[in-house]
mmCIF file with all atom_site columns, C-alpha atoms in Angstrom:
data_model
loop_
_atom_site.group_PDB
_atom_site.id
_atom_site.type_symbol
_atom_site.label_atom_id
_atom_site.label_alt_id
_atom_site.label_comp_id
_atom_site.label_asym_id
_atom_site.label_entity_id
_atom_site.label_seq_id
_atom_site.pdbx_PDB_ins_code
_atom_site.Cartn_x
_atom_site.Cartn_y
_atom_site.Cartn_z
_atom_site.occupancy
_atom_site.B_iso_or_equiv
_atom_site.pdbx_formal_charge
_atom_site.auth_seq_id
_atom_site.auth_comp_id
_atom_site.auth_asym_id
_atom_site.auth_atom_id
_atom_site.pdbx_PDB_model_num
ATOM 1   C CA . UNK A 1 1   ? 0.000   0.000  0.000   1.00 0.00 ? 1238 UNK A CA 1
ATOM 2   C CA . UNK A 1 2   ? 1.091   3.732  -1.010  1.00 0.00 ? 1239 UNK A CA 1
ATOM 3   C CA . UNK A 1 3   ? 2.214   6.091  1.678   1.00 0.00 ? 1240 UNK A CA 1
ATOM 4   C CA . UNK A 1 4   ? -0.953  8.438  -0.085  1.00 0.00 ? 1241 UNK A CA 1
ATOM 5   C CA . UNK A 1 5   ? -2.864  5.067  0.975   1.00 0.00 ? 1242 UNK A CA 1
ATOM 6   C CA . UNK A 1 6   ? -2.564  5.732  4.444   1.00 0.00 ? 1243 UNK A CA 1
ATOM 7   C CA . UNK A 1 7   ? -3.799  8.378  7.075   1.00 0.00 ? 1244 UNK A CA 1
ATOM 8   C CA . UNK A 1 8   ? -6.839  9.582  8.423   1.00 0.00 ? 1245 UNK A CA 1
ATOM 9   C CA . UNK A 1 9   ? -8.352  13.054 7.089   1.00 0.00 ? 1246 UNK A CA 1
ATOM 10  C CA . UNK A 1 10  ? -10.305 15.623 9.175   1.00 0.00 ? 1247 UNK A CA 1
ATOM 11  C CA . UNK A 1 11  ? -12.699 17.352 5.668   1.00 0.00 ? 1248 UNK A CA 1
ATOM 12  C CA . UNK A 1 12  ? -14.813 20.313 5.457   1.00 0.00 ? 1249 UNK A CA 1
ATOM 13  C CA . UNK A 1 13  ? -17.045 19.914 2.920   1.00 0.00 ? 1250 UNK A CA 1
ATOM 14  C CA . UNK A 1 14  ? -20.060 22.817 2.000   1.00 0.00 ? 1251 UNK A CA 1
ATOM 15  C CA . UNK A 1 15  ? -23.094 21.884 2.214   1.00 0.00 ? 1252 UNK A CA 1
ATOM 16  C CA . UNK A 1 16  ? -23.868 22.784 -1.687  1.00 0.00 ? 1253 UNK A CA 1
ATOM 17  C CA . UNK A 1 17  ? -22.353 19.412 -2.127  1.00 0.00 ? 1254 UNK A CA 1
ATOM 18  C CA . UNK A 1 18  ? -24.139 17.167 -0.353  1.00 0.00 ? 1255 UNK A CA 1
ATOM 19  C CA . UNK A 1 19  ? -26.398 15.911 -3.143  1.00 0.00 ? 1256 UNK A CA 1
ATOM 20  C CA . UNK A 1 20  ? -23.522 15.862 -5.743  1.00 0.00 ? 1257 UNK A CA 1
ATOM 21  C CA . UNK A 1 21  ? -19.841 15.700 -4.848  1.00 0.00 ? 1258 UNK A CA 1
ATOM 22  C CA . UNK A 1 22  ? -19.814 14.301 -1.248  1.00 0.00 ? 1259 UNK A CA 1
ATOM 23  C CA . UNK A 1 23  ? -21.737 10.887 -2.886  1.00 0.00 ? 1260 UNK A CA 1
ATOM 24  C CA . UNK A 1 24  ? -18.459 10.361 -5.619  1.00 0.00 ? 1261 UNK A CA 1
ATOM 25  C CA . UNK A 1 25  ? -15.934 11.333 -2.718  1.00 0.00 ? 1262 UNK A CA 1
ATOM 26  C CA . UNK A 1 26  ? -17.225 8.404  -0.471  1.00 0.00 ? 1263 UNK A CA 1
ATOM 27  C CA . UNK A 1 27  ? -17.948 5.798  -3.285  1.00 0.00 ? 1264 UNK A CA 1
ATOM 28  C CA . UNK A 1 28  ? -14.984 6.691  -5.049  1.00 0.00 ? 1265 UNK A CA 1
ATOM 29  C CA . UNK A 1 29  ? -12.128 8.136  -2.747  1.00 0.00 ? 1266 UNK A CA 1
ATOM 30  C CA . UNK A 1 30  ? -12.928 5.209  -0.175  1.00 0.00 ? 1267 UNK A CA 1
ATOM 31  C CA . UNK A 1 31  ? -12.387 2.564  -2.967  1.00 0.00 ? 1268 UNK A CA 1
ATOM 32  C CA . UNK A 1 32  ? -9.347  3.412  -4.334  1.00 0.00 ? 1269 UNK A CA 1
ATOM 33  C CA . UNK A 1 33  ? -7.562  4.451  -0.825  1.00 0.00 ? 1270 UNK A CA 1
ATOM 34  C CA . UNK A 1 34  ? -9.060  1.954  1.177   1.00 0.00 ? 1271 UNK A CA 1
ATOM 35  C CA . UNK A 1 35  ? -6.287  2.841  4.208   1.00 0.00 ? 1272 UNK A CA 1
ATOM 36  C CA . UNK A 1 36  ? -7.509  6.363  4.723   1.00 0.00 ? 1273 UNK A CA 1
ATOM 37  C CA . UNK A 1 37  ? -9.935  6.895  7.057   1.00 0.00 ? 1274 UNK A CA 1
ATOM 38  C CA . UNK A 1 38  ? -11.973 9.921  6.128   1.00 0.00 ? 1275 UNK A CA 1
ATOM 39  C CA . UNK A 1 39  ? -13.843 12.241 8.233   1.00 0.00 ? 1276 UNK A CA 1
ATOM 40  C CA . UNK A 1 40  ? -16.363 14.427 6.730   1.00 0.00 ? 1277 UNK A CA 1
ATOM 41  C CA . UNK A 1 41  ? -18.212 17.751 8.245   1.00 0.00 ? 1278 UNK A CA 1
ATOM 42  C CA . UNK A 1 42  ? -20.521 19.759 6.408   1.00 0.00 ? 1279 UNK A CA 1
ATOM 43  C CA . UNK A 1 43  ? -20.669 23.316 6.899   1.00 0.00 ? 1280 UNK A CA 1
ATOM 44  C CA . UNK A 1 44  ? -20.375 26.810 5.383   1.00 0.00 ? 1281 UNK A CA 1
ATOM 45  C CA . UNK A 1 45  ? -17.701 27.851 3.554   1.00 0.00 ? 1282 UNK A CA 1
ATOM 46  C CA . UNK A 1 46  ? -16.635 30.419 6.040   1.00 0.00 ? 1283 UNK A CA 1
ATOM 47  C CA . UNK A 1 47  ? -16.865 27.733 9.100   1.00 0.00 ? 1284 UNK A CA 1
ATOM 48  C CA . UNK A 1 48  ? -14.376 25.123 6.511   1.00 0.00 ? 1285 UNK A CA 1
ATOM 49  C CA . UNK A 1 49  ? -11.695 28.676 6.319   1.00 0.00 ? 1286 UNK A CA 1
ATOM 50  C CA . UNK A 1 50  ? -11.866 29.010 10.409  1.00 0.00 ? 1287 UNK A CA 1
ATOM 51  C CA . UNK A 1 51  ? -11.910 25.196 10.308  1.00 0.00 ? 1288 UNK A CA 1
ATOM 52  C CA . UNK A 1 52  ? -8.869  24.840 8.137   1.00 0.00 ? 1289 UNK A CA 1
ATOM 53  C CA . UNK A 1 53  ? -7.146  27.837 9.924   1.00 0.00 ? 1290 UNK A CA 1
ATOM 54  C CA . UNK A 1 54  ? -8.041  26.445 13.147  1.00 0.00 ? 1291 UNK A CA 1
ATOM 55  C CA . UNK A 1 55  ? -7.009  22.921 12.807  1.00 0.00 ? 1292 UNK A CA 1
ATOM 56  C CA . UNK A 1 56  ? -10.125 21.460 13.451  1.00 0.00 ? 1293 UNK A CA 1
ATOM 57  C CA . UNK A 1 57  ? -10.317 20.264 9.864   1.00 0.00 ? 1294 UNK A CA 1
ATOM 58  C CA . UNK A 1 58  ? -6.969  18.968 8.065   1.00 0.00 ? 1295 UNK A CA 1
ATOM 59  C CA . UNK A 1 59  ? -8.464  20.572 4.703   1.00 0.00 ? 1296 UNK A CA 1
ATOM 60  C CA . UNK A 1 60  ? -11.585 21.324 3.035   1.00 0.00 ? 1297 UNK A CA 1
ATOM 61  C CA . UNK A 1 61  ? -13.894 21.927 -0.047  1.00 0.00 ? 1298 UNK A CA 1
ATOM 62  C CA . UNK A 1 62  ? -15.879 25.120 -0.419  1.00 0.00 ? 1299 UNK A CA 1
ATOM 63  C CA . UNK A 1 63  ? -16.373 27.711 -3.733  1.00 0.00 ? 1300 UNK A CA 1
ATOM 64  C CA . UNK A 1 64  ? -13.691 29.938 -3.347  1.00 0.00 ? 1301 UNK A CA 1
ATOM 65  C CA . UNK A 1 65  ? -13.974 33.388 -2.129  1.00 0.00 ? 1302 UNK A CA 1
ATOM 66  C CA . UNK A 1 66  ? -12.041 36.536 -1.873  1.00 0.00 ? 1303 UNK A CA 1
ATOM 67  C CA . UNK A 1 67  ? -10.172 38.027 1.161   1.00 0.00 ? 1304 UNK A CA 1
ATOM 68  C CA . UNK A 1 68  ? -9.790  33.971 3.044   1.00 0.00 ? 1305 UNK A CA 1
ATOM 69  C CA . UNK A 1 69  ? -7.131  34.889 5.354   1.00 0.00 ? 1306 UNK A CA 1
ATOM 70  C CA . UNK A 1 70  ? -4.949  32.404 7.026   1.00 0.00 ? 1307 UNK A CA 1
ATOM 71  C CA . UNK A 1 71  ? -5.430  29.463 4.570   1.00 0.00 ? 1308 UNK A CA 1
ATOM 72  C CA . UNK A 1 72  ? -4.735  28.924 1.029   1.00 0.00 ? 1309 UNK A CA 1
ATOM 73  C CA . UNK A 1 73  ? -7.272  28.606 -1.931  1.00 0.00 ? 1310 UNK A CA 1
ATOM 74  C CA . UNK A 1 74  ? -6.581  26.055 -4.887  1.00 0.00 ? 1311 UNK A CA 1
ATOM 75  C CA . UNK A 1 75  ? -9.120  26.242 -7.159  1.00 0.00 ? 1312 UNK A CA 1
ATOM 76  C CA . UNK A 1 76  ? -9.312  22.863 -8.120  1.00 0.00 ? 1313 UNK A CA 1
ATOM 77  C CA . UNK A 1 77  ? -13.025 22.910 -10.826 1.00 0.00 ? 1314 UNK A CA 1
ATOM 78  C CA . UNK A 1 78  ? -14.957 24.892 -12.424 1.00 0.00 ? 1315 UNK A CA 1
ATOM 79  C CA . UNK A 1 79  ? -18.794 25.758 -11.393 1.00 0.00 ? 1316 UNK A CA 1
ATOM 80  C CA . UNK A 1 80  ? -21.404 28.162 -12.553 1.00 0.00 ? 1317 UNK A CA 1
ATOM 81  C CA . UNK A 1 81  ? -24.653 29.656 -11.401 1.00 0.00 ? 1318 UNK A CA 1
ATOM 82  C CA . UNK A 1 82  ? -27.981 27.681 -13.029 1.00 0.00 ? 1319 UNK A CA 1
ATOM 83  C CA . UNK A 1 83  ? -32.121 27.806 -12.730 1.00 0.00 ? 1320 UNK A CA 1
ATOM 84  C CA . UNK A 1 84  ? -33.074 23.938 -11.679 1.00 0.00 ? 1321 UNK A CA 1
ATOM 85  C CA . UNK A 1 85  ? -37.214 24.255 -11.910 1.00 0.00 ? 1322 UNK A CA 1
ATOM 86  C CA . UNK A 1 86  ? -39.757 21.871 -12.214 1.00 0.00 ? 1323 UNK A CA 1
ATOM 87  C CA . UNK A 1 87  ? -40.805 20.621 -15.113 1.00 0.00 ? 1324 UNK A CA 1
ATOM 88  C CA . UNK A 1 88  ? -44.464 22.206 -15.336 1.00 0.00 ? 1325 UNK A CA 1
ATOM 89  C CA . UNK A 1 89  ? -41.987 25.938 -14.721 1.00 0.00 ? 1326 UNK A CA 1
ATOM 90  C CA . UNK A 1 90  ? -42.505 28.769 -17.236 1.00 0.00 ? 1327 UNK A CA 1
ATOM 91  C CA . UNK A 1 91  ? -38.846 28.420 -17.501 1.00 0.00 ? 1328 UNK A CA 1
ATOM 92  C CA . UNK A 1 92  ? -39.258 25.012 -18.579 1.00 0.00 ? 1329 UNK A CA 1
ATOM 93  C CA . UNK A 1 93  ? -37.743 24.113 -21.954 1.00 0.00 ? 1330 UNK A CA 1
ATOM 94  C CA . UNK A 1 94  ? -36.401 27.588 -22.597 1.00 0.00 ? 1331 UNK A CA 1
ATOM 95  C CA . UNK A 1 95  ? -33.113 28.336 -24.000 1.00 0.00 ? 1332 UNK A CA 1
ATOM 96  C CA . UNK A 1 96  ? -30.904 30.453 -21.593 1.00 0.00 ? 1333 UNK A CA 1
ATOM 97  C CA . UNK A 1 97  ? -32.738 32.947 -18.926 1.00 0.00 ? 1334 UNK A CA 1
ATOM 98  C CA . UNK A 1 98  ? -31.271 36.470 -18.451 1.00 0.00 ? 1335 UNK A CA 1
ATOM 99  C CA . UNK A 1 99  ? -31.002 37.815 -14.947 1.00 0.00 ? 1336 UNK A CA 1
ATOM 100 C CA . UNK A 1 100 ? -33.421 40.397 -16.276 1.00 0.00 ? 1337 UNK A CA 1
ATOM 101 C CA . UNK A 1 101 ? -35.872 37.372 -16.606 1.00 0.00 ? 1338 UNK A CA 1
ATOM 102 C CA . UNK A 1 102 ? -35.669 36.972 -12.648 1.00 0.00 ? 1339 UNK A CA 1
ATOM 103 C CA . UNK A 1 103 ? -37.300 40.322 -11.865 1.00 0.00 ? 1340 UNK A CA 1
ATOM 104 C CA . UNK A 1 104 ? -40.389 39.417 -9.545  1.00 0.00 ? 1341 UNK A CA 1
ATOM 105 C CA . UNK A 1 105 ? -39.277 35.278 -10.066 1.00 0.00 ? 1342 UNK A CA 1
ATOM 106 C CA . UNK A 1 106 ? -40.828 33.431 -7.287  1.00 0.00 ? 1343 UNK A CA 1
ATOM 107 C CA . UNK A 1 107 ? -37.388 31.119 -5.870  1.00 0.00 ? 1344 UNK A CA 1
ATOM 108 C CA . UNK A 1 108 ? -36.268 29.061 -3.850  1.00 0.00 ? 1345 UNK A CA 1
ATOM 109 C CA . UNK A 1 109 ? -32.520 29.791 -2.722  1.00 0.00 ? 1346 UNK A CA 1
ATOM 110 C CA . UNK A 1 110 ? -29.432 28.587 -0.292  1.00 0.00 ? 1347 UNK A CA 1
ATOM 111 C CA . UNK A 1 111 ? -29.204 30.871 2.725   1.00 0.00 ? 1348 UNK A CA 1
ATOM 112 C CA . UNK A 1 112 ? -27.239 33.939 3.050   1.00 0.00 ? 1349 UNK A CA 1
ATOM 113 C CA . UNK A 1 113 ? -24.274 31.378 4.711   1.00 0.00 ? 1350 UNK A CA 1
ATOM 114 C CA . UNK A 1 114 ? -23.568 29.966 1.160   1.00 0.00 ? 1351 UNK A CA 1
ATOM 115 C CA . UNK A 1 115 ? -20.934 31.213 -0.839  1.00 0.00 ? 1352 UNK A CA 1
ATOM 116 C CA . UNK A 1 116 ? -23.144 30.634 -3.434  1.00 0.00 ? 1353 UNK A CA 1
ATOM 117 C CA . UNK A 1 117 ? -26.187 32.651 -2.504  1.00 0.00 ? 1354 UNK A CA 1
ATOM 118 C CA . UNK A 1 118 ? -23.786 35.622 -1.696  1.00 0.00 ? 1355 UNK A CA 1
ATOM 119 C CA . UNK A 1 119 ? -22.489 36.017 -5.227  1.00 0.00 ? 1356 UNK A CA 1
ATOM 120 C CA . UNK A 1 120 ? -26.042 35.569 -6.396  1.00 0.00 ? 1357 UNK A CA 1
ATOM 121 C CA . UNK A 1 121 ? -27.248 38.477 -4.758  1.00 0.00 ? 1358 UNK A CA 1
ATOM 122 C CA . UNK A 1 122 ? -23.871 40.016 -5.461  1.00 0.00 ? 1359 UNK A CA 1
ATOM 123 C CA . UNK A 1 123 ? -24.881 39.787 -8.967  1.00 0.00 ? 1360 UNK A CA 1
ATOM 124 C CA . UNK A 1 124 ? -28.538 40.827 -8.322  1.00 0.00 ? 1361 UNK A CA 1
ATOM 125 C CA . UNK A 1 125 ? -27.922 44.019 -7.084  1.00 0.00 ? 1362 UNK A CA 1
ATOM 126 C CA . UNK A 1 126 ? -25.392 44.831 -9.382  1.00 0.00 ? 1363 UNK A CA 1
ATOM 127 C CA . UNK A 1 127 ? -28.317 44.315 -12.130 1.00 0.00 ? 1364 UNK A CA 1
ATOM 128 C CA . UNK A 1 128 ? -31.119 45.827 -9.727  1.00 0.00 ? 1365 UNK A CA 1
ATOM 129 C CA . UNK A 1 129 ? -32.917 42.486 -10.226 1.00 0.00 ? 1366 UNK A CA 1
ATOM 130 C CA . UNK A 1 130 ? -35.300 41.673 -7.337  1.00 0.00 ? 1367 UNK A CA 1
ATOM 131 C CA . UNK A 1 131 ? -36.894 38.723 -7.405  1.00 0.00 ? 1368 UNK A CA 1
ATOM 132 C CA . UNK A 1 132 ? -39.551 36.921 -4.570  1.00 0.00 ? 1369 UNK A CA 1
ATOM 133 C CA . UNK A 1 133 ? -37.554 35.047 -2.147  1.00 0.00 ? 1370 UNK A CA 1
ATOM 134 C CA . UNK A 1 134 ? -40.108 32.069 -0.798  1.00 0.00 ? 1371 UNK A CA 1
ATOM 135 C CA . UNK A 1 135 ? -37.868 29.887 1.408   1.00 0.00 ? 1372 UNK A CA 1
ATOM 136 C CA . UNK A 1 136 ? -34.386 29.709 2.310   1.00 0.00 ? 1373 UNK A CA 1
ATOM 137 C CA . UNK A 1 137 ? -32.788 26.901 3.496   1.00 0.00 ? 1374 UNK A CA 1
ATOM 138 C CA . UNK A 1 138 ? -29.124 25.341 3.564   1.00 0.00 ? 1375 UNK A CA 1
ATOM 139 C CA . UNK A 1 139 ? -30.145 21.848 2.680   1.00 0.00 ? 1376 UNK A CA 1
ATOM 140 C CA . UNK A 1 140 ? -29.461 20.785 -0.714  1.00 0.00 ? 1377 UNK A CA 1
ATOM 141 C CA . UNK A 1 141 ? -31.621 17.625 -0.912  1.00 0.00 ? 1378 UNK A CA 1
ATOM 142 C CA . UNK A 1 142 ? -34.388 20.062 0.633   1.00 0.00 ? 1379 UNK A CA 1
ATOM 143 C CA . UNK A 1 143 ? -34.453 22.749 -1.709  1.00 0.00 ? 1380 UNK A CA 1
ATOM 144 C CA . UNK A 1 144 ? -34.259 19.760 -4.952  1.00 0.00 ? 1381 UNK A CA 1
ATOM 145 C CA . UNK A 1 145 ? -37.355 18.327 -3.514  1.00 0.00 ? 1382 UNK A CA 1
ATOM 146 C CA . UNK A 1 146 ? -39.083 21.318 -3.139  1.00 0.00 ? 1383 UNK A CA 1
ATOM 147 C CA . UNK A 1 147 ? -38.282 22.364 -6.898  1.00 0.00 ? 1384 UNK A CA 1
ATOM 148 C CA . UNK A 1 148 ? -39.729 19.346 -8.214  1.00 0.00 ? 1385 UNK A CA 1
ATOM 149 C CA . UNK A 1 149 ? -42.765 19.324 -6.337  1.00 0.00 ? 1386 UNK A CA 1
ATOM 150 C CA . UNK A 1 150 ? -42.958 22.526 -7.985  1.00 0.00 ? 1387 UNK A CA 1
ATOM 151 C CA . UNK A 1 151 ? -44.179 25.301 -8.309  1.00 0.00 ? 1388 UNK A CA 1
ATOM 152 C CA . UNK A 1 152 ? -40.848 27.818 -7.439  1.00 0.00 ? 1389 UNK A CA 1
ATOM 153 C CA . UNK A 1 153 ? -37.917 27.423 -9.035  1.00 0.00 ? 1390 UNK A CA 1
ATOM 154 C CA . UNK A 1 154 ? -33.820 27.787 -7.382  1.00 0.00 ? 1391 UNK A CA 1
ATOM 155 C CA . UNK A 1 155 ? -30.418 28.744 -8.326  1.00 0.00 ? 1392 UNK A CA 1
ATOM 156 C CA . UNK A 1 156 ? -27.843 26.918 -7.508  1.00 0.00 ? 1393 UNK A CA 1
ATOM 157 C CA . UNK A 1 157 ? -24.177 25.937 -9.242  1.00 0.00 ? 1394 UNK A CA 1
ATOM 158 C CA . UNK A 1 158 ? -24.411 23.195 -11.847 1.00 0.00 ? 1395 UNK A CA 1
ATOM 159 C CA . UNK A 1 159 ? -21.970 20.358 -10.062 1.00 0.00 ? 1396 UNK A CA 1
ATOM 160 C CA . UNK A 1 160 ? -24.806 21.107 -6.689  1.00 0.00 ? 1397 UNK A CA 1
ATOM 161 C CA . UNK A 1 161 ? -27.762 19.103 -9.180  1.00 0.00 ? 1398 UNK A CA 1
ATOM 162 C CA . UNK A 1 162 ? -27.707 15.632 -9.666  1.00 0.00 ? 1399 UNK A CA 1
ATOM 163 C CA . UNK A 1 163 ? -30.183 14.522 -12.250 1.00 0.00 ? 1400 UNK A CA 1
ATOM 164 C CA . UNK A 1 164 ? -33.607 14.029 -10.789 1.00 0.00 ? 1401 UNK A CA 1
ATOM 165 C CA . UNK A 1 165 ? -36.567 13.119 -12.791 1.00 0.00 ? 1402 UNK A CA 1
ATOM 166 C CA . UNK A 1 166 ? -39.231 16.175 -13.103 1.00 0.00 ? 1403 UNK A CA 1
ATOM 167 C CA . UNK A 1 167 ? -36.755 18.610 -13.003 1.00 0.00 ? 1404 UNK A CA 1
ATOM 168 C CA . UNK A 1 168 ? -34.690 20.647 -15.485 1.00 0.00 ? 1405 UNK A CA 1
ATOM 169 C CA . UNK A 1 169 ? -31.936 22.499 -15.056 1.00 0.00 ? 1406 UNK A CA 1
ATOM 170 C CA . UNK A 1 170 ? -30.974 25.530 -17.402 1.00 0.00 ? 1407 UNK A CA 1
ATOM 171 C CA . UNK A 1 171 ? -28.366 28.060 -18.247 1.00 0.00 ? 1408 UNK A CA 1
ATOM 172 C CA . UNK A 1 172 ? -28.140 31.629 -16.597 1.00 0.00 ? 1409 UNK A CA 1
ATOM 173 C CA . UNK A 1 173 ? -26.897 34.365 -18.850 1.00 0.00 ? 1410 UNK A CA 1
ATOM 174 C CA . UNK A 1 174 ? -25.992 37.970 -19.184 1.00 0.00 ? 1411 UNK A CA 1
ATOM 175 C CA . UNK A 1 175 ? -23.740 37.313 -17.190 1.00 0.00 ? 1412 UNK A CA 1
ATOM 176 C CA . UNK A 1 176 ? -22.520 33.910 -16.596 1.00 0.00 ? 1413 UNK A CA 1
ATOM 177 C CA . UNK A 1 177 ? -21.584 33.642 -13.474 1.00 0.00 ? 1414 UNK A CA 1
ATOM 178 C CA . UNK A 1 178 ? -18.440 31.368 -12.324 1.00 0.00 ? 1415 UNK A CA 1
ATOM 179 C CA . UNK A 1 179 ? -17.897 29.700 -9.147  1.00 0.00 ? 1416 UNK A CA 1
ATOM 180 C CA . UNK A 1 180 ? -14.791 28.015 -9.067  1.00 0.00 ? 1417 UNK A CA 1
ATOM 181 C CA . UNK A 1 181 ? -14.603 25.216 -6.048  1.00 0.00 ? 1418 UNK A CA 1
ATOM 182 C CA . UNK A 1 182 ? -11.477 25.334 -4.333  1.00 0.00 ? 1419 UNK A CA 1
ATOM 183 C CA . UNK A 1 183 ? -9.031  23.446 -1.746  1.00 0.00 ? 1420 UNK A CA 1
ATOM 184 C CA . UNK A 1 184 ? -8.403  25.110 1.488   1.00 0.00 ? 1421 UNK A CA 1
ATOM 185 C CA . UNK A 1 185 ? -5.189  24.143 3.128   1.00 0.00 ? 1422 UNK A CA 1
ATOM 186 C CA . UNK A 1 186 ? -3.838  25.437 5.813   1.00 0.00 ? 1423 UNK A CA 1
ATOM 187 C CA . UNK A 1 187 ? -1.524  28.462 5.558   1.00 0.00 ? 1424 UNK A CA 1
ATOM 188 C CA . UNK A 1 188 ? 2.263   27.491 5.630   1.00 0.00 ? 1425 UNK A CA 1
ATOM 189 C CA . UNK A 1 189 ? 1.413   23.772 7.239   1.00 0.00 ? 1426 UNK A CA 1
ATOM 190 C CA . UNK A 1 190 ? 3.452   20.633 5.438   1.00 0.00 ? 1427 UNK A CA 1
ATOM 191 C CA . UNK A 1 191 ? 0.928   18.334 3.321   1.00 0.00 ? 1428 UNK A CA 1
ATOM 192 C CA . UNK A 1 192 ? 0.626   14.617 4.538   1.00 0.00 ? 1429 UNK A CA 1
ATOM 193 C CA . UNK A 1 193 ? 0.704   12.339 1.789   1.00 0.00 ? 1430 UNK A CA 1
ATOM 194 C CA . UNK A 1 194 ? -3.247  11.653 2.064   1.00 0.00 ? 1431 UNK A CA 1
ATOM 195 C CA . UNK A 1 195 ? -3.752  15.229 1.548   1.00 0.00 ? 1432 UNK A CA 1
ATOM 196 C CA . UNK A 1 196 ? -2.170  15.214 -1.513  1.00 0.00 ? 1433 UNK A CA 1
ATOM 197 C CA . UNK A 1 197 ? -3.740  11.946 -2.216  1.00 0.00 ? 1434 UNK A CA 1
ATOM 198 C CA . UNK A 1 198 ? -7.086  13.606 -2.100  1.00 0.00 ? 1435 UNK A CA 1
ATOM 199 C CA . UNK A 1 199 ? -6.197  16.690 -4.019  1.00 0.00 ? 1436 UNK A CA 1
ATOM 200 C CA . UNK A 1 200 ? -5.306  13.902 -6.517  1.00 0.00 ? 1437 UNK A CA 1
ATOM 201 C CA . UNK A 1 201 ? -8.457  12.512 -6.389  1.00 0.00 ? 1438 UNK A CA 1
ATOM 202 C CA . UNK A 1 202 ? -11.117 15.572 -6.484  1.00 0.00 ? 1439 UNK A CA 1
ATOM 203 C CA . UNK A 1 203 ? -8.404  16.672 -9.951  1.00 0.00 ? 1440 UNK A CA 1
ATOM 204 C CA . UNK A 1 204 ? -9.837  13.337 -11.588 1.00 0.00 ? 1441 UNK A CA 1
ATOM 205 C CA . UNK A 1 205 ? -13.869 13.339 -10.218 1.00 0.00 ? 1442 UNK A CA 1
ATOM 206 C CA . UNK A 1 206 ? -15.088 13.969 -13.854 1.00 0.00 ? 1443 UNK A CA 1
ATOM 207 C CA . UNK A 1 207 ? -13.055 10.779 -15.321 1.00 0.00 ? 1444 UNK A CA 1
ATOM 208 C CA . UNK A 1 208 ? -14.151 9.136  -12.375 1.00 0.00 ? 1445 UNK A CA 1
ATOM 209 C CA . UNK A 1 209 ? -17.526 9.871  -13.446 1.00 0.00 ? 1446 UNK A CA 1
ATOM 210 C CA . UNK A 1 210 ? -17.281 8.362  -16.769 1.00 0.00 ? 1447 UNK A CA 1
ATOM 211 C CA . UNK A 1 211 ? -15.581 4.977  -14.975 1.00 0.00 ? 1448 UNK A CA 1
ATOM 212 C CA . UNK A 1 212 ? -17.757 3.898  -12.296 1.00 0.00 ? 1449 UNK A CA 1
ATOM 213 C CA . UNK A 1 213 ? -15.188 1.880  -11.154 1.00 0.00 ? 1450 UNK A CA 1
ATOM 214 C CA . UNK A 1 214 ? -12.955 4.123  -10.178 1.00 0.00 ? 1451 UNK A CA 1
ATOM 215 C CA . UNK A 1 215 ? -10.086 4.208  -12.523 1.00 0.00 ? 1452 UNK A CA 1
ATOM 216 C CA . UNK A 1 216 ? -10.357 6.828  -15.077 1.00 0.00 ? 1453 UNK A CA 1
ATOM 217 C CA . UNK A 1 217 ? -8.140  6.286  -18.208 1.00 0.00 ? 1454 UNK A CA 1
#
């Protein structure tokens, strides 16, 4: 077994990925370093930056955002802003909606503790868009349900959706909005072997992806 093979890891992980990423990093982290033991928490991206800093967590996973202080930032994949609606949704089988299309939008959105919803209203206010908040909550596989029973739609970055029947999922334009996902390490601390292991492994999630077994070509 591989020195990366072995060691224990201490992971902040935001909640935006519970429904997407955290379900490939325990089917397919686990199975190809079967010697690490893995410890994940999920929380908001500023509690994984304290964490990191800290040393409560050895590392974490969050969207990046300026002015982190006291850990390091790798972005590591590329994310961007969507609309997931139902199916029955005006927005339904529309090309692209505009920001300007969200004036007065009924939605469903992560709380203000998500990296994600900050840049969204970032973005809104920049635009003077003001749409009809109807619930916010910081569960993923909440707010999914909720969209497909219909009748609000969300917003939420494209690698947060896993494919659900009876909802759709749709570009937002003018402007696109990135949100890279980044590593946060801790500031000026060595990197155990796992650590590296696992930056490895989130490098390759999209191969692993396309092999469900684990090894990507």
């Amino acid at each position: 077994m591989l020195a990366a093979d072995i060691g224990h890891l201490r992971t902040g992980v935001s909640h935006a990925f519970t429904s997407s990423l955290v379900p490939e990093i325990v089917a397919n982290f686990t199975r190809r370093h079967p010697g690490i033991s893995l410890l994940i928490i999920n929380t908001s991206g500023p509690a994984i930056r304290n964490g990191v800093a800290s040393g409560r967590f050895d590392l974490g996973l969050s969207y990046a955002e300026t002015g982190a202080r006291e850990v390091d930032l790798e972005t590591l994949l590329d994310d961007e802003l969507v609309i997931v609606c139902p199916s029955g949704h005006a927005f339904a089988g529309r090309g692209p909606i505009r920001f300007d299309d969200l004036q007065g939008e009924s939605l469903i959105l992560p709380d203000i503790d998500c990296t994600s919803r900050r840049r969204l209203d970032q973005v809104l206010d920049e635009r003077e868009v003001n749409p009809r908040i109807m619930l916010e909550i910081n569960d993923m596989h909440t707010i999914l349900e909720t969209v497909r029973r219909g009748p609000y739609a969300s917003i939420m970055g494209r690698r947060t959706v896993i494919a659900t029947e009876g909802i759709e999922m749709i570009p937002l334009i003018e402007p696109s909005v990135t949100m890279p996902i980044a590593m946060v390490w801790p500031s000026g601390n060595s990197r155990t072997s796992a650590m590296v292991g696992f930056r490895t492994f989130m490098l390759q999630i999209d191969q692993l992806r396309s092999h469900p077994g684990g090894r990507p070509g």
